[in-house]
PDB file of C-alpha atoms in Angstrom:
ATOM      1  CA  MET A 131      -0.044  -0.234  -0.093  1.00  0.00           C
ATOM      2  CA  LYS A 132       2.882   2.018   0.864  1.00  0.00           C
ATOM      3  CA  SER A 133       4.438   1.663  -2.657  1.00  0.00           C
ATOM      4  CA  THR A 134       1.222   2.576  -4.642  1.00  0.00           C
ATOM      5  CA  ALA A 135       0.773   5.789  -2.401  1.00  0.00           C
ATOM      6  CA  LEU A 136       4.025   6.656  -3.118  1.00  0.00           C
ATOM      7  CA  LEU A 137       3.838   5.983  -6.952  1.00  0.00           C
ATOM      8  CA  THR A 138       0.579   7.914  -7.211  1.00  0.00           C
ATOM      9  CA  LEU A 139       2.339  10.953  -5.269  1.00  0.00           C
ATOM     10  CA  ALA A 140       5.093  10.548  -7.740  1.00  0.00           C
ATOM     11  CA  CYS A 141       2.681  10.569 -10.906  1.00  0.00           C
ATOM     12  CA  LEU A 142       0.822  13.669  -9.552  1.00  0.00           C
ATOM     13  CA  SER A 143       4.009  15.764  -8.556  1.00  0.00           C
ATOM     14  CA  ALA A 144       5.318  15.335 -12.354  1.00  0.00           C
ATOM     15  CA  ALA A 145       1.983  16.353 -13.911  1.00  0.00           C
ATOM     16  CA  PRO A 146       2.568  20.164 -13.368  1.00  0.00           C
ATOM     17  CA  VAL A 147       6.330  19.681 -14.509  1.00  0.00           C
ATOM     18  CA  MET A 148       5.121  18.100 -17.772  1.00  0.00           C
ATOM     19  CA  VAL A 149       2.899  21.119 -18.388  1.00  0.00           C
ATOM     20  CA  GLN A 150       5.490  23.509 -17.648  1.00  0.00           C
ATOM     21  CA  ALA A 151       7.976  22.181 -20.257  1.00  0.00           C
ATOM     22  CA  GLN A 152       5.354  22.129 -23.157  1.00  0.00           C
ATOM     23  CA  GLU A 153       4.490  25.650 -22.595  1.00  0.00           C
ATOM     24  CA  ALA A 154       8.515  26.738 -22.610  1.00  0.00           C
ATOM     25  CA  GLU A 155       9.070  24.789 -26.020  1.00  0.00           C
ATOM     26  CA  PRO A 156       7.759  27.393 -28.504  1.00  0.00           C
ATOM     27  CA  ARG A 157      10.314  29.790 -26.964  1.00  0.00           C
ATOM     28  CA  ASN A 158      13.299  27.450 -26.818  1.00  0.00           C
ATOM     29  CA  ARG A 159      12.512  26.286 -30.668  1.00  0.00           C
ATOM     30  CA  VAL A 160      13.712  29.620 -31.943  1.00  0.00           C
ATOM     31  CA  VAL A 161      17.478  30.636 -30.817  1.00  0.00           C
ATOM     32  CA  ILE A 162      17.276  34.773 -30.890  1.00  0.00           C
ATOM     33  CA  VAL A 163      20.411  36.176 -32.256  1.00  0.00           C
ATOM     34  CA  GLU A 164      21.948  39.424 -31.172  1.00  0.00           C
ATOM     35  CA  ASN A 165      22.544  42.034 -33.488  1.00  0.00           C
ATOM     36  CA  VAL A 166      25.652  43.999 -32.645  1.00  0.00           C
ATOM     37  CA  LYS A 167      27.139  47.199 -34.186  1.00  0.00           C
ATOM     38  CA  PHE A 168      29.856  49.358 -33.198  1.00  0.00           C
ATOM     39  CA  ASP A 169      29.883  53.172 -32.956  1.00  0.00           C
ATOM     40  CA  TYR A 170      31.216  56.329 -31.181  1.00  0.00           C
ATOM     41  CA  ALA A 171      29.766  58.500 -28.114  1.00  0.00           C
ATOM     42  CA  GLN A 172      30.980  61.821 -27.369  1.00  0.00           C
ATOM     43  CA  VAL A 173      32.751  62.122 -24.404  1.00  0.00           C
ATOM     44  CA  LEU A 174      31.704  65.106 -22.206  1.00  0.00           C
ATOM     45  CA  ASN A 175      33.859  64.699 -19.103  1.00  0.00           C
ATOM     46  CA  VAL A 176      36.509  62.333 -17.442  1.00  0.00           C
ATOM     47  CA  GLU A 177      37.068  62.327 -13.949  1.00  0.00           C
ATOM     48  CA  PRO A 178      39.767  59.873 -12.301  1.00  0.00           C
ATOM     49  CA  VAL A 179      39.266  57.770  -9.410  1.00  0.00           C
ATOM     50  CA  PHE A 180      42.090  57.585  -6.977  1.00  0.00           C
ATOM     51  CA  GLN A 181      43.292  54.769  -4.595  1.00  0.00           C
ATOM     52  CA  THR A 182      45.428  56.247  -1.800  1.00  0.00           C
ATOM     53  CA  LEU A 183      48.328  54.264  -0.294  1.00  0.00           C
ATOM     54  CA  ARG A 184      49.548  55.495   3.071  1.00  0.00           C
ATOM     55  CA  ALA A 185      52.943  54.226   4.425  1.00  0.00           C
ATOM     56  CA  THR A 186      55.150  54.865   7.346  1.00  0.00           C
ATOM     57  CA  ARG A 187      58.666  54.732   7.701  1.00  0.00           C
ATOM     58  CA  THR A 188      61.148  55.841  10.463  1.00  0.00           C
ATOM     59  CA  GLU A 189      63.677  58.593   9.851  1.00  0.00           C
ATOM     60  CA  GLU A 190      66.172  60.622  11.793  1.00  0.00           C
ATOM     61  CA  HIS A 191      65.332  64.291  12.639  1.00  0.00           C
ATOM     62  CA  CYS A 192      67.913  66.464  14.062  1.00  0.00           C
ATOM     63  CA  GLU A 193      67.757  69.702  15.278  1.00  0.00           C
ATOM     64  CA  PRO A 194      69.892  72.465  13.873  1.00  0.00           C
ATOM     65  CA  ILE A 195      72.878  73.848  16.059  1.00  0.00           C
ATOM     66  CA  SER A 196      73.198  77.216  16.617  1.00  0.00           C
ATOM     67  CA  THR A 197      76.736  78.695  16.577  1.00  0.00           C
ATOM     68  CA  ARG A 198      75.361  81.847  17.854  1.00  0.00           C
ATOM     69  CA  THR A 199      75.016  80.256  21.102  1.00  0.00           C
ATOM     70  CA  LEU A 200      78.396  78.353  21.372  1.00  0.00           C
ATOM     71  CA  ALA A 201      81.729  80.450  22.861  1.00  0.00           C
ATOM     72  CA  PRO A 202      84.200  81.501  20.237  1.00  0.00           C
ATOM     73  CA  VAL A 203      86.670  79.063  19.610  1.00  0.00           C
ATOM     74  CA  ASN A 204      90.450  79.870  18.721  1.00  0.00           C
ATOM     75  CA  VAL A 205      91.658  77.469  16.339  1.00  0.00           C
ATOM     76  CA  THR A 206      94.989  79.602  15.585  1.00  0.00           C
ATOM     77  CA  GLY A 207      96.306  78.956  18.811  1.00  0.00           C
ATOM     78  CA  GLU A 208      97.392  82.617  19.325  1.00  0.00           C
ATOM     79  CA  GLU A 209      95.953  85.441  21.617  1.00  0.00           C
ATOM     80  CA  PRO A 210      93.526  87.610  20.280  1.00  0.00           C
ATOM     81  CA  VAL A 211      94.743  90.946  19.692  1.00  0.00           C
ATOM     82  CA  GLU A 212      92.920  93.897  21.269  1.00  0.00           C
ATOM     83  CA  ASP A 213      93.079  97.388  19.841  1.00  0.00           C
ATOM     84  CA  LYS A 214      94.197  99.603  22.659  1.00  0.00           C
ATOM     85  CA  GLY A 215      94.949 102.526  21.261  1.00  0.00           C
ATOM     86  CA  ARG A 216      97.977 104.802  21.400  1.00  0.00           C
ATOM     87  CA  ILE A 217      98.013 105.187  25.289  1.00  0.00           C
ATOM     88  CA  GLY A 218      97.453 101.298  25.370  1.00  0.00           C
ATOM     89  CA  ARG A 219     100.117 100.184  23.216  1.00  0.00           C
ATOM     90  CA  PHE A 220     102.509 103.100  25.049  1.00  0.00           C
ATOM     91  CA  TRP A 221     101.627 101.613  28.662  1.00  0.00           C
ATOM     92  CA  ASP A 222     102.576  97.871  26.897  1.00  0.00           C
ATOM     93  CA  SER A 223     106.113  98.998  25.910  1.00  0.00           C
ATOM     94  CA  VAL A 224     106.612 100.680  28.973  1.00  0.00           C
ATOM     95  CA  ARG A 225     105.703  97.658  31.168  1.00  0.00           C
ATOM     96  CA  SER A 226     107.601  95.112  28.946  1.00  0.00           C
ATOM     97  CA  MET A 227     110.895  97.023  29.473  1.00  0.00           C
ATOM     98  CA  PHE A 228     110.513  96.264  33.286  1.00  0.00           C
ATOM     99  CA  LYS A 229     108.866  92.505  32.890  1.00  0.00           C
ATOM    100  CA  ARG A 230     110.427  89.458  31.735  1.00  0.00           C
ATOM    101  CA  SER A 231     109.598  87.866  28.616  1.00  0.00           C
ATOM    102  CA  ASP A 232     106.951  85.996  28.264  1.00  0.00           C
ATOM    103  CA  GLU A 233     108.563  82.887  27.009  1.00  0.00           C
ATOM    104  CA  GLU A 234     110.608  82.775  29.773  1.00  0.00           C
ATOM    105  CA  ALA A 235     107.672  83.432  32.234  1.00  0.00           C
ATOM    106  CA  ALA A 236     106.197  80.284  30.457  1.00  0.00           C
ATOM    107  CA  GLN A 237     109.126  77.944  30.885  1.00  0.00           C
ATOM    108  CA  GLU A 238     109.367  78.463  34.494  1.00  0.00           C
ATOM    109  CA  VAL A 239     105.626  77.860  35.327  1.00  0.00           C
ATOM    110  CA  ALA A 240     105.719  74.641  32.699  1.00  0.00           C
ATOM    111  CA  ALA A 241     108.797  73.125  34.858  1.00  0.00           C
ATOM    112  CA  GLU A 242     107.234  73.738  38.207  1.00  0.00           C
ATOM    113  CA  ASN A 243     103.481  72.768  37.508  1.00  0.00           C
ATOM    114  CA  PRO A 244     103.111  69.602  34.766  1.00  0.00           C
ATOM    115  CA  ALA A 245     100.088  70.347  32.472  1.00  0.00           C
ATOM    116  CA  PRO A 246      97.389  67.566  33.005  1.00  0.00           C
ATOM    117  CA  ALA A 247      95.717  66.328  29.977  1.00  0.00           C
ATOM    118  CA  PRO A 248      93.154  68.615  28.318  1.00  0.00           C
ATOM    119  CA  ALA A 249      89.864  67.926  29.552  1.00  0.00           C
ATOM    120  CA  ASN A 250      86.898  68.146  27.294  1.00  0.00           C
ATOM    121  CA  ASN A 251      84.695  70.359  29.358  1.00  0.00           C
ATOM    122  CA  GLY A 252      83.493  72.710  26.552  1.00  0.00           C
ATOM    123  CA  PRO A 253      80.385  72.674  24.770  1.00  0.00           C
ATOM    124  CA  MET A 254      79.991  69.436  22.632  1.00  0.00           C
ATOM    125  CA  LEU A 255      79.147  70.251  18.876  1.00  0.00           C
ATOM    126  CA  THR A 256      76.615  67.078  18.805  1.00  0.00           C
ATOM    127  CA  ARG A 257      73.144  67.851  17.169  1.00  0.00           C
ATOM    128  CA  ASP A 258      69.803  66.557  18.999  1.00  0.00           C
ATOM    129  CA  CYS A 259      68.672  63.804  17.101  1.00  0.00           C
ATOM    130  CA  LYS A 260      65.353  61.737  17.345  1.00  0.00           C
ATOM    131  CA  ILE A 261      63.883  58.690  15.439  1.00  0.00           C
ATOM    132  CA  VAL A 262      60.199  59.585  14.585  1.00  0.00           C
ATOM    133  CA  PRO A 263      57.891  57.877  12.217  1.00  0.00           C
ATOM    134  CA  VAL A 264      56.868  59.872   8.832  1.00  0.00           C
ATOM    135  CA  GLY A 265      53.680  59.138   7.288  1.00  0.00           C
ATOM    136  CA  ARG A 266      53.787  59.057   3.567  1.00  0.00           C
ATOM    137  CA  GLU A 267      50.717  59.062   1.086  1.00  0.00           C
ATOM    138  CA  PHE A 268      50.692  57.886  -2.416  1.00  0.00           C
ATOM    139  CA  ARG A 269      47.629  58.469  -5.038  1.00  0.00           C
ATOM    140  CA  ARG A 270      47.162  56.802  -8.352  1.00  0.00           C
ATOM    141  CA  PRO A 271      44.315  56.868 -10.902  1.00  0.00           C
ATOM    142  CA  ILE A 272      42.918  53.368 -10.718  1.00  0.00           C
ATOM    143  CA  ALA A 273      39.783  54.042 -13.086  1.00  0.00           C
ATOM    144  CA  TYR A 274      38.159  56.748 -14.775  1.00  0.00           C
ATOM    145  CA  ASP A 275      34.274  57.802 -14.478  1.00  0.00           C
ATOM    146  CA  VAL A 276      33.568  58.918 -18.007  1.00  0.00           C
ATOM    147  CA  ASP A 277      30.241  60.550 -19.213  1.00  0.00           C
ATOM    148  CA  TYR A 278      29.200  60.672 -22.927  1.00  0.00           C
ATOM    149  CA  VAL A 279      26.293  61.172 -25.151  1.00  0.00           C
ATOM    150  CA  TYR A 280      25.195  58.789 -27.570  1.00  0.00           C
ATOM    151  CA  LYS A 281      22.184  59.632 -30.012  1.00  0.00           C
ATOM    152  CA  GLY A 282      21.095  62.344 -27.408  1.00  0.00           C
ATOM    153  CA  THR A 283      21.127  60.360 -24.244  1.00  0.00           C
ATOM    154  CA  LYS A 284      23.512  60.584 -21.441  1.00  0.00           C
ATOM    155  CA  TYR A 285      25.577  57.770 -20.039  1.00  0.00           C
ATOM    156  CA  ARG A 286      28.140  57.153 -17.243  1.00  0.00           C
ATOM    157  CA  SER A 287      30.884  54.449 -17.176  1.00  0.00           C
ATOM    158  CA  ARG A 288      33.679  53.562 -15.192  1.00  0.00           C
ATOM    159  CA  LEU A 289      36.867  52.684 -17.637  1.00  0.00           C
ATOM    160  CA  PRO A 290      40.073  51.340 -16.811  1.00  0.00           C
ATOM    161  CA  GLU A 291      41.684  54.175 -19.281  1.00  0.00           C
ATOM    162  CA  ASP A 292      40.912  57.750 -20.191  1.00  0.00           C
ATOM    163  CA  PRO A 293      39.280  57.458 -23.456  1.00  0.00           C
ATOM    164  CA  GLY A 294      40.025  60.871 -24.952  1.00  0.00           C
ATOM    165  CA  ASN A 295      37.417  62.876 -27.215  1.00  0.00           C
ATOM    166  CA  ARG A 296      35.388  59.676 -28.615  1.00  0.00           C
ATOM    167  CA  LEU A 297      34.478  56.536 -26.932  1.00  0.00           C
ATOM    168  CA  LYS A 298      33.688  53.386 -28.961  1.00  0.00           C
ATOM    169  CA  VAL A 299      30.506  51.674 -27.865  1.00  0.00           C
ATOM    170  CA  ARG A 300      28.879  48.186 -28.649  1.00  0.00           C
ATOM    171  CA  VAL A 301      25.066  48.835 -29.543  1.00  0.00           C
ATOM    172  CA  SER A 302      23.162  45.303 -29.311  1.00  0.00           C
ATOM    173  CA  ILE A 303      19.714  44.988 -30.218  1.00  0.00           C
ATOM    174  CA  THR A 304      17.555  41.974 -29.347  1.00  0.00           C
ATOM    175  CA  PRO A 305      14.045  41.161 -29.752  1.00  0.00           C
ATOM    176  CA  TRP A 306      12.105  40.809 -26.355  1.00  0.00           C
ATOM    177  CA  VAL A 307      10.190  38.010 -26.324  1.00  0.00           C
ATOM    178  CA  GLY A 308       8.165  38.364 -22.906  1.00  0.00           C
ATOM    179  CA  PRO A 309       5.144  36.382 -21.608  1.00  0.00           C
ATOM    180  CA  GLU A 310       2.697  38.230 -23.396  1.00  0.00           C
ATOM    181  CA  GLN A 311       4.181  37.396 -26.710  1.00  0.00           C
ATOM    182  CA  ALA A 312       4.928  33.870 -26.104  1.00  0.00           C
ATOM    183  CA  ALA A 313       1.006  33.412 -24.919  1.00  0.00           C
ATOM    184  CA  ALA A 314       0.133  34.942 -28.220  1.00  0.00           C
ATOM    185  CA  SER A 315       2.065  32.901 -30.401  1.00  0.00           C
ATOM    186  CA  THR A 316       0.634  29.606 -28.685  1.00  0.00           C
ATOM    187  CA  PRO A 317      -2.502  28.548 -30.482  1.00  0.00           C
TER     188      PRO A 317
END
């Protein structure tokens, strides 16, 4: 009894499928050919679409040293000569007659006190440097939004390249076979 019920159920469910297949047959008998031609449209506007890439890298940034804040450095080893005027020069010449020479005095001082190694207590000429992240931004065009007119109708498409002044378009015409036409064609 179960097998008979299953057979009956299978036959009843297959009946609507056969009816639908018979209705679809007239449309499937004819292959509709697409009519294609190529033409040119007038380009109105082209706007690039950019991709923005961001990257960071570390760089060393140093503060500049201002030489105006440092004490002057004597590189020649000679004492700086001041312009003393007439009275100053006269007084130096009189003093030199009653005093020993500078070379003799320096030799006596060096013999009494040996000079220690020079200490580096002066200002260092080092820059204040820090490692900082620096952001970079790169923009590159990845597509173009193109506005164009074909036969009086405006269109907009996204294209991979800039088309220039004219855009080659593919025009396709295919007859529409809708449900109302299919019902009218079956007797």
